[in-house]
Structures are given as structure tokens and as C-alpha cells.
């Protein structure tokens, strides 16, 4: 069957986007079974909010007359996906529309908000997608396909039992890079030229209350072998002339012995690469940092989350401020650039704890920084808490475009007002930037390059008019 897989545009417009190797992996997988995949990455081709047009997107999607259209679904993009699916059905009422992704896994019963959606796949998608395509092609019953959600004869949503995870992730084909607009994947802040994403493992061993990773992977970490990872890197270097990478793993350094092995193989194979990974503070040691840097690591990303130990403890992250300080000190000693990410608006966050977070960010003095607004994404512990507190009772799914961590408060679980949360976010960036006395931190280039966008600092003109109100409702 002809299936077109869609990566919707970045409605959040955070300034960066990632190659969608999730759907590229699915494309490679279904192609093994005789199906004909196509990929449209609107995130790579639509760069301005004014360019988003669901009807035009649908026209492009339906241009090659697919039998099936599959959307990769994250929460803030759900409303746009619905609008686009409606237009696809107008062009061809018989086209089958499928949803997958973290939003589906978190809220499988609510993704059938609109009749334009035919099926949804919950959790790991490779085998259920192949089973569904085979059944549709052969006109067989789909109701016993594990991981599938659909409407029953009475219109009620049925979510089938989950199947076991794929045990050998080395058996999965490399993504269908030939179906991606490779030249589009550029990030001048991070890389010198076009880059590619790679997953060396699936899942995360930890259980942070704000993270949607475990919604799909259930805290079960499955790692590819070092040899398999390096072979993928080698093929991209030799066949596509790509030597810059973003490792998407939730925590790349979970199994340090494997990381050392990957580093050794990169050097042994003389792969001249540059890459960026997500790290965890309590896994960082000096010898690991040296190995990562020698193999091409240009920047490590640490999720710090809070500068208040009480708040940090309740996230479920399982780290202390001292462990974070130690990791940052190690990376600074080895001259490895690093980013620290913080969340403002945790459950129970107060004016004092948020200020402690800003102070901790300045103390750590990372090369780059992010301050995000806490957002309860479907399936997370924050989402369950928000529902328990009546904060998101009977939410309109078509308003999920508000669920972004940037410049917006979707649901406030903290002890301060919405207005003050946004002021603290602005204050955090501006105070950090003043400390750096240079270009905006998130626009600095870890390899020494520069982005032209700069900010004028007028210290005497800054005033933060906090309401001082509490959020006790």
C-alpha cells in the first residue's frame, strides 16, 4: 500500500527542528514488507506561522494519491493535524488516516475527537503499523491487532492490548534517509552544515513527572550495540556526507560501558564527526567526559529542572544539586560546552523556589541555557495530577495547541500566578544573559561560531512587576 507519513509543522516555532527519524524508521520498516512509503516533513519546509495552511498541506499530502496517511502526533500539533485530516478526507473520502506518537499513547481514548481519524497506534509502532497495512490491503479484520485503537460499531473507542516490545533493536533497519529533505536539516546555532538525528536506544530508566518518554517506552531501556550505532554513523558519513549529529536518546550515558565502546569505535573507524547528546549529571565522570569529547562531542545537554532541592526531589529525577554541580565542574574542567535546562512552574513552585532556580542557573554558568514552563503533557504524572486537581477536566482537544513550554502557561500547578510565571521566565533569560554579557545564551555556537542576533542590555530599564499573587485555585 502507498502510505504517506507526515511530520506536522512546528506550531511552537521554537527556532529549531529535528529530522523526524521516528517516521523515517517506520518508512524503512514498512518498506521491508512490500509497502510504498513517502514522507512529508512540514517542520522542515514551513518556517513561519503565516505559512501554515491545513488545506494546502492536505493538497500536498494527497498529491501522490496515498491509500494511508499517518501523522506523527505531539500534543500542541494535534489541532492542526485534525484540520489537515479533514481536508485530506475532502479530497479523497476513502483515504485512511492514522495517528501515532506520544500524544496518542498518552490519550488514546481522546484522539478520536474527529471522524477524520480512522485508527491510532499506541506505543511502539513498527509491527502494528505493518499488521494494519497488511490487513487493509487484504481486506481482513483489524480488530485483533495489538497496540491498535479504533472506533467500535457503537462508536465507542476501543484500545487493544499492547504487544511486547521489539527485543532486538539492532534488527531494525536504519531510517529511510532517502525519503527526507536532508539539505533542510540545518541548525546554525549548533552545527556548521546539515545534520542528522540518531537514536542509539529506546526508553529511559528514570521516571520524571513531567516527561512523556515513559508514556511510550514504560521505563524499559533497550540499547543498540556499539557496532550497530557506529555502522549507522559510518553510512551517513560515507553515503550522505553528513558528519554532524544529534543523538536523541533520553539519556545517552545510561550505560557507560557502551558509551565508552561507541567512543572507541568512532575513533578506531576514523569517523570525523561532531555530535550533541542528552546527559545525566549523576552519570558524568571525568574519564567519560574525556572519551566523549575525544570522539567528537561538542555539547552536552543536562536537564537540571530546579534549583530548589525540595522541588527537584518531587520531580522523580533522583538527582541532587551537588551531583549537578559536580557534573558541571567536570565538563568545565575538560572544556566541554554544556547546556542546562530548567523548568519553571513545577507543582508547589513558589516565588522563592523559582528565584532559587534562577540563582542556581547563574551559579552553574552553563554555555547555553533553557528556561521552560512546566506543561502537563498527556500520560505524564503532571497530567494525572492536573486532572486530579480539576485543572484540565473536560479539556477541548482542539485547544491542545496551547500545550507548549514556551511563552505560555497551559495549566498552572505552581503557587504563583500565570503572569508571574511568564515574568520569571523572561527574568531568568535576561539575568542570565546579562551575566554572560554577550549574545543570547541559546544563540551561542558551541563550536565557536556566532549567530548575528543580539540583544541590547539596558539594565536600568528592566523592571519586573510581579503580582505576588498565589495560585491557590
XYZ file of C-alpha atoms in Angstrom:
473
model
C 0.000 0.000 0.000
C 1.038 3.597 -0.523
C 1.465 5.330 2.827
C 2.461 8.953 3.326
C 3.946 9.700 6.747
C 3.650 13.277 7.982
C 5.743 15.332 10.362
C 3.493 18.359 11.045
C 4.948 21.866 11.180
C 6.372 23.200 14.399
C 3.459 25.297 15.656
C 5.552 26.238 18.680
C 8.184 27.877 16.448
C 10.956 27.456 18.979
C 13.544 28.244 16.316
C 14.870 24.714 15.855
C 13.567 21.467 14.441
C 14.717 17.885 14.316
C 14.977 15.409 11.449
C 11.984 13.076 12.014
C 13.860 9.812 12.203
C 10.886 8.275 14.014
C 8.788 8.260 10.858
C 11.864 7.656 8.685
C 12.399 4.479 10.709
C 8.773 3.470 10.202
C 9.111 4.104 6.466
C 12.158 1.842 6.275
C 10.345 -0.836 8.278
C 7.141 -0.966 6.219
C 9.177 -0.887 3.004
C 10.690 -4.233 4.031
C 7.199 -5.698 3.834
C 6.423 -4.511 0.315
C 4.623 -1.255 1.101
C 5.493 2.048 -0.575
C 6.204 4.845 1.906
C 6.546 8.554 1.335
C 7.499 11.234 3.878
C 6.475 14.881 4.011
C 8.311 16.870 6.655
C 6.371 20.102 7.036
C 8.511 21.028 10.023
C 11.457 21.366 7.643
C 9.585 23.243 4.921
C 7.280 25.577 6.885
C 9.237 28.128 8.889
C 6.660 30.822 9.628
C 3.296 30.675 11.352
C 1.752 32.581 8.449
C 2.742 29.741 6.118
C 0.665 27.139 7.957
C -2.349 26.303 5.830
C -4.083 22.989 6.543
C -5.802 22.910 3.162
C -2.542 23.443 1.246
C -0.851 20.827 3.400
C -3.616 18.347 2.611
C -3.292 19.063 -1.103
C 0.420 18.264 -0.945
C -0.194 15.143 1.138
C -2.765 13.781 -1.295
C -0.765 14.633 -4.439
C 0.568 11.080 -4.853
C -2.813 9.530 -4.009
C -1.843 7.580 -0.875
C -4.022 4.794 0.453
C -2.999 5.691 4.004
C -1.839 8.907 5.685
C -0.039 8.656 9.034
C 0.589 11.655 11.284
C 3.315 11.824 13.923
C 1.398 13.405 16.794
C 2.727 15.510 19.636
C 0.297 17.420 21.815
C 0.462 21.051 20.558
C 0.171 19.906 16.936
C -2.972 17.816 17.422
C -5.476 20.570 16.432
C -3.622 21.283 13.181
C -3.487 17.564 12.412
C -7.276 17.355 12.762
C -7.809 20.292 10.410
C -5.416 18.775 7.877
C -7.001 15.317 8.122
C -10.415 16.815 7.398
C -9.122 18.350 4.176
C -7.473 15.048 3.216
C -10.856 13.334 3.575
C -12.475 16.028 1.432
C -10.005 15.272 -1.349
C -10.491 11.500 -1.003
C -13.095 10.229 1.429
C -11.614 6.721 1.252
C -8.113 7.626 2.421
C -7.265 6.028 5.768
C -5.896 8.405 8.430
C -3.753 7.034 11.262
C -2.254 8.824 14.266
C 0.796 7.746 16.268
C 3.248 9.300 18.694
C 3.493 10.348 22.317
C 0.192 12.240 22.365
C -1.669 9.159 21.142
C -0.001 6.941 23.732
C -0.908 9.406 26.483
C -4.548 9.952 25.474
C -5.640 7.118 23.133
C -9.315 7.480 24.014
C -9.407 11.180 23.191
C -7.589 11.309 19.856
C -10.741 10.269 18.002
C -12.188 13.705 18.622
C -12.982 13.998 14.923
C -14.412 11.493 12.444
C -11.496 12.164 10.095
C -9.336 9.889 12.281
C -9.709 6.192 11.461
C -7.056 4.499 13.595
C -4.396 5.256 16.188
C -1.354 3.241 17.192
C -0.402 3.250 20.869
C 3.228 2.795 21.876
C 5.842 1.153 19.658
C 4.538 1.351 16.118
C 6.578 -0.797 13.726
C 4.774 -4.137 13.929
C 1.225 -2.824 14.486
C 1.605 -0.495 11.501
C 2.721 -3.347 9.237
C -0.118 -5.541 10.541
C -2.617 -2.761 9.880
C -1.358 -2.078 6.346
C -1.408 -5.787 5.534
C -4.945 -6.164 6.885
C -6.221 -3.129 4.974
C -4.589 -4.309 1.761
C -6.003 -7.820 2.129
C -9.348 -6.520 3.419
C -9.008 -8.504 6.637
C -10.339 -7.776 10.111
C -8.145 -5.301 12.023
C -9.815 -5.636 15.403
C -7.278 -8.054 16.888
C -4.172 -6.013 16.051
C -2.282 -5.287 19.246
C -1.494 -1.624 20.026
C -4.335 -0.505 17.725
C -7.083 1.904 18.782
C -10.233 2.386 16.727
C -13.961 3.052 16.920
C -16.219 0.095 17.559
C -19.535 -0.470 15.824
C -21.254 1.594 18.517
C -18.858 4.495 18.035
C -17.020 3.869 21.315
C -13.228 3.904 21.224
C -11.576 0.517 21.653
C -7.915 0.315 22.667
C -6.472 -3.147 22.057
C -3.965 -4.773 24.429
C -0.313 -3.865 23.974
C 2.167 -6.226 22.407
C 5.592 -6.897 23.810
C 8.362 -4.537 22.765
C 10.785 -5.450 19.989
C 13.584 -7.178 21.901
C 16.420 -6.806 19.421
C 16.561 -3.151 18.371
C 19.642 -3.991 16.291
C 17.262 -5.836 13.952
C 15.506 -2.601 12.962
C 16.539 -1.093 9.616
C 18.284 2.242 9.510
C 15.910 5.150 8.774
C 14.828 5.816 5.185
C 17.133 8.812 4.779
C 16.426 8.817 1.031
C 12.871 9.993 1.765
C 13.958 13.015 3.824
C 14.918 16.509 2.579
C 18.418 16.134 4.006
C 19.584 19.554 2.861
C 16.916 21.203 5.051
C 18.247 19.953 8.367
C 20.418 22.850 9.381
C 20.878 24.466 12.772
C 23.376 27.344 12.579
C 23.352 27.624 16.356
C 24.650 24.095 16.818
C 26.166 22.863 13.582
C 28.246 24.043 10.632
C 26.118 22.338 7.958
C 23.211 19.933 7.627
C 22.986 17.297 10.349
C 21.058 14.132 11.164
C 19.379 12.693 14.239
C 20.064 9.228 15.604
C 18.560 7.055 18.328
C 21.041 4.676 19.927
C 18.473 3.356 22.429
C 14.777 3.382 23.253
C 13.421 4.358 26.638
C 14.605 5.963 29.864
C 15.334 4.282 33.185
C 14.090 7.235 35.231
C 10.562 8.466 35.869
C 10.432 12.267 35.840
C 6.907 13.510 36.463
C 6.966 15.972 33.552
C 8.395 13.684 30.857
C 6.374 11.800 28.234
C 9.111 9.307 27.344
C 7.763 6.635 29.657
C 4.283 7.059 28.193
C 5.610 5.161 25.177
C 8.569 3.162 26.494
C 7.469 2.313 30.065
C 10.934 2.762 31.643
C 12.266 -0.202 29.655
C 15.600 0.728 28.099
C 16.668 -1.215 25.001
C 20.067 -0.334 23.636
C 21.571 -0.865 20.253
C 25.052 -2.348 20.183
C 28.009 -0.024 19.794
C 28.815 -1.681 16.456
C 25.314 -1.089 15.126
C 25.346 2.566 16.170
C 28.731 3.246 14.603
C 27.700 1.492 11.382
C 24.783 3.899 11.062
C 27.128 6.831 11.600
C 29.544 5.417 9.038
C 26.847 5.061 6.389
C 25.702 8.637 6.894
C 29.261 9.940 6.681
C 30.237 7.911 3.624
C 26.977 7.816 1.666
C 25.421 11.175 2.509
C 28.406 13.317 3.511
C 26.795 14.049 6.870
C 29.164 14.211 9.824
C 27.181 16.214 12.399
C 24.631 14.503 14.611
C 22.107 14.977 17.381
C 21.718 11.823 19.486
C 18.046 11.805 20.511
C 18.376 9.318 23.381
C 16.624 10.486 26.544
C 19.836 9.798 28.457
C 22.753 8.752 26.286
C 25.018 7.970 29.248
C 22.693 5.441 30.923
C 25.106 2.559 30.283
C 28.609 3.979 30.488
C 30.437 0.872 29.256
C 28.529 1.034 25.978
C 29.258 4.759 25.639
C 32.989 4.092 26.058
C 32.746 1.384 23.387
C 30.974 3.711 20.956
C 33.591 6.399 21.539
C 36.404 3.905 20.910
C 34.790 2.657 17.677
C 34.236 6.193 16.382
C 37.939 6.897 16.846
C 39.036 3.476 15.548
C 36.968 3.929 12.377
C 38.376 7.440 11.929
C 34.934 8.990 11.759
C 35.470 12.727 11.832
C 32.139 13.639 13.404
C 30.677 16.264 15.711
C 27.679 15.469 17.877
C 25.361 16.614 20.657
C 23.792 14.373 23.341
C 21.483 14.435 26.352
C 23.388 13.675 29.548
C 22.517 12.985 33.159
C 24.534 14.622 35.916
C 24.959 11.572 38.152
C 26.416 9.559 35.253
C 29.182 12.032 34.434
C 32.748 11.197 35.353
C 35.995 12.761 34.212
C 37.102 9.783 32.117
C 33.698 9.563 30.419
C 33.771 13.282 29.638
C 37.231 12.951 28.094
C 36.143 9.976 25.948
C 33.030 11.788 24.729
C 34.965 14.894 23.796
C 37.751 12.964 22.041
C 35.170 11.132 19.912
C 33.544 14.357 18.717
C 31.075 15.548 21.352
C 30.655 19.305 21.020
C 27.927 19.908 23.603
C 26.215 18.050 26.415
C 22.641 18.780 27.474
C 21.778 18.499 31.178
C 18.224 18.596 32.450
C 18.677 20.342 35.801
C 14.967 21.218 36.207
C 15.083 23.165 39.502
C 17.425 24.955 41.854
C 15.296 24.052 44.877
C 16.140 20.583 46.223
C 12.598 20.028 47.531
C 11.129 20.686 44.095
C 13.879 18.666 42.415
C 13.131 15.681 44.662
C 9.441 15.672 43.822
C 10.097 15.564 40.067
C 11.261 11.971 40.444
C 14.542 12.736 38.716
C 16.588 11.309 41.560
C 19.459 13.777 41.484
C 20.884 16.261 43.949
C 22.119 19.790 43.367
C 25.559 18.662 44.478
C 25.661 15.954 41.784
C 24.686 18.568 39.222
C 27.387 20.957 40.447
C 29.961 18.169 40.212
C 28.968 17.231 36.644
C 29.149 20.850 35.500
C 32.545 21.269 37.154
C 33.865 18.185 35.351
C 32.678 19.398 31.961
C 34.021 22.887 32.572
C 37.408 21.457 33.590
C 37.535 19.421 30.375
C 36.375 22.437 28.354
C 33.305 20.607 27.107
C 30.480 23.100 26.410
C 27.177 22.229 28.048
C 23.570 23.394 28.203
C 21.466 23.402 31.362
C 17.692 23.205 31.097
C 15.325 24.364 33.845
C 11.583 24.182 34.357
C 9.596 26.993 35.953
C 6.172 26.238 37.411
C 6.601 22.787 38.961
C 3.819 21.668 41.306
C 4.397 23.595 44.514
C 6.848 26.055 42.950
C 6.832 29.329 44.876
C 8.342 32.752 44.274
C 11.245 31.659 46.464
C 11.860 28.296 44.754
C 11.691 29.842 41.280
C 14.187 32.504 42.309
C 16.386 29.706 43.663
C 16.242 28.106 40.199
C 17.337 31.332 38.523
C 20.160 31.728 41.051
C 21.269 28.114 40.518
C 21.343 28.635 36.751
C 23.648 31.596 37.191
C 25.813 29.625 39.611
C 26.239 26.726 37.162
C 27.107 29.216 34.415
C 26.485 26.823 31.511
C 27.348 27.778 27.950
C 23.708 27.685 26.934
C 20.511 27.675 28.943
C 16.814 26.946 28.625
C 14.006 28.002 30.935
C 10.789 26.150 30.144
C 7.285 26.482 31.576
C 6.012 23.287 33.233
C 3.400 21.696 30.982
C 1.330 18.589 31.855
C 1.513 16.539 28.663
C -0.964 13.654 28.331
C 0.123 10.472 30.051
C 2.613 12.127 32.400
C 2.365 12.270 36.168
C 1.818 16.032 35.892
C -1.157 15.377 33.629
C -2.676 12.935 36.115
C -2.130 15.457 38.915
C -3.733 18.240 36.886
C -6.776 16.054 36.224
C -6.987 15.068 39.883
C -6.981 18.748 40.857
C -9.649 19.534 38.276
C -7.301 21.736 36.267
C -7.949 20.039 32.925
C -11.360 18.496 33.370
C -13.206 18.154 30.047
C -10.455 19.881 28.094
C -11.216 20.672 24.468
C -8.695 18.655 22.392
C -8.746 21.407 19.775
C -7.093 23.692 22.319
C -4.030 21.498 22.772
C -2.030 23.960 20.688
C -1.644 25.843 23.986
C 0.430 22.955 25.363
C 3.871 24.359 24.729
C 6.699 25.058 27.161
C 7.446 28.451 25.650
C 5.873 31.819 26.421
C 2.608 30.264 27.521
C 1.087 28.683 30.630
C -1.202 25.833 29.581
C -2.024 24.606 33.110
C -0.600 26.174 36.246
C 0.313 23.729 39.025
C 2.586 26.134 40.895
C 1.916 28.526 43.752
C 2.391 31.683 41.672
C 0.173 33.324 39.076
C 0.314 32.708 35.328
C 1.529 36.254 34.799
C 4.356 35.820 37.270
C 5.460 32.521 35.733
C 5.940 34.247 32.391
C 7.712 37.151 34.062
C 10.063 34.750 35.819
C 10.804 33.052 32.503
C 11.701 36.409 30.962
C 13.635 37.467 34.058
C 15.613 34.203 34.035
C 16.736 34.639 30.443
C 17.578 38.309 30.831
C 19.510 37.940 34.093
C 21.442 35.008 32.692
C 22.171 36.950 29.547
C 23.388 39.950 31.499
C 25.732 37.677 33.407
C 27.144 36.351 30.140
C 27.467 39.894 28.692
C 27.286 38.590 25.157
C 24.789 37.265 22.622
C 21.692 35.480 23.853
C 22.858 32.215 25.510
C 20.766 29.861 23.380
C 22.155 31.541 20.269
C 25.804 30.946 21.131
C 27.605 28.415 18.984
C 29.323 25.595 20.923
C 31.970 25.337 18.220
C 32.889 28.999 18.464
C 30.725 30.357 15.650
C 28.291 33.211 16.178
C 24.715 33.987 15.363
C 24.046 37.558 14.264
C 21.019 38.058 16.502
C 21.996 40.083 19.537
C 20.233 41.826 22.367
C 20.675 45.323 23.744
C 21.079 45.467 27.505
C 19.689 48.447 29.352
C 19.946 47.422 32.949
C 18.237 50.490 34.365
C 15.155 49.980 32.180
C 14.427 46.447 33.401
C 11.538 46.150 35.798
C 9.612 43.006 36.676
C 6.214 43.911 38.036
C 5.327 40.664 39.782
C 1.787 40.418 41.050
C 2.974 38.492 44.100
C -0.290 36.570 43.863
C -0.520 32.907 44.762
C -2.191 30.291 42.602
C -4.345 28.525 45.159
C -7.371 27.854 42.981
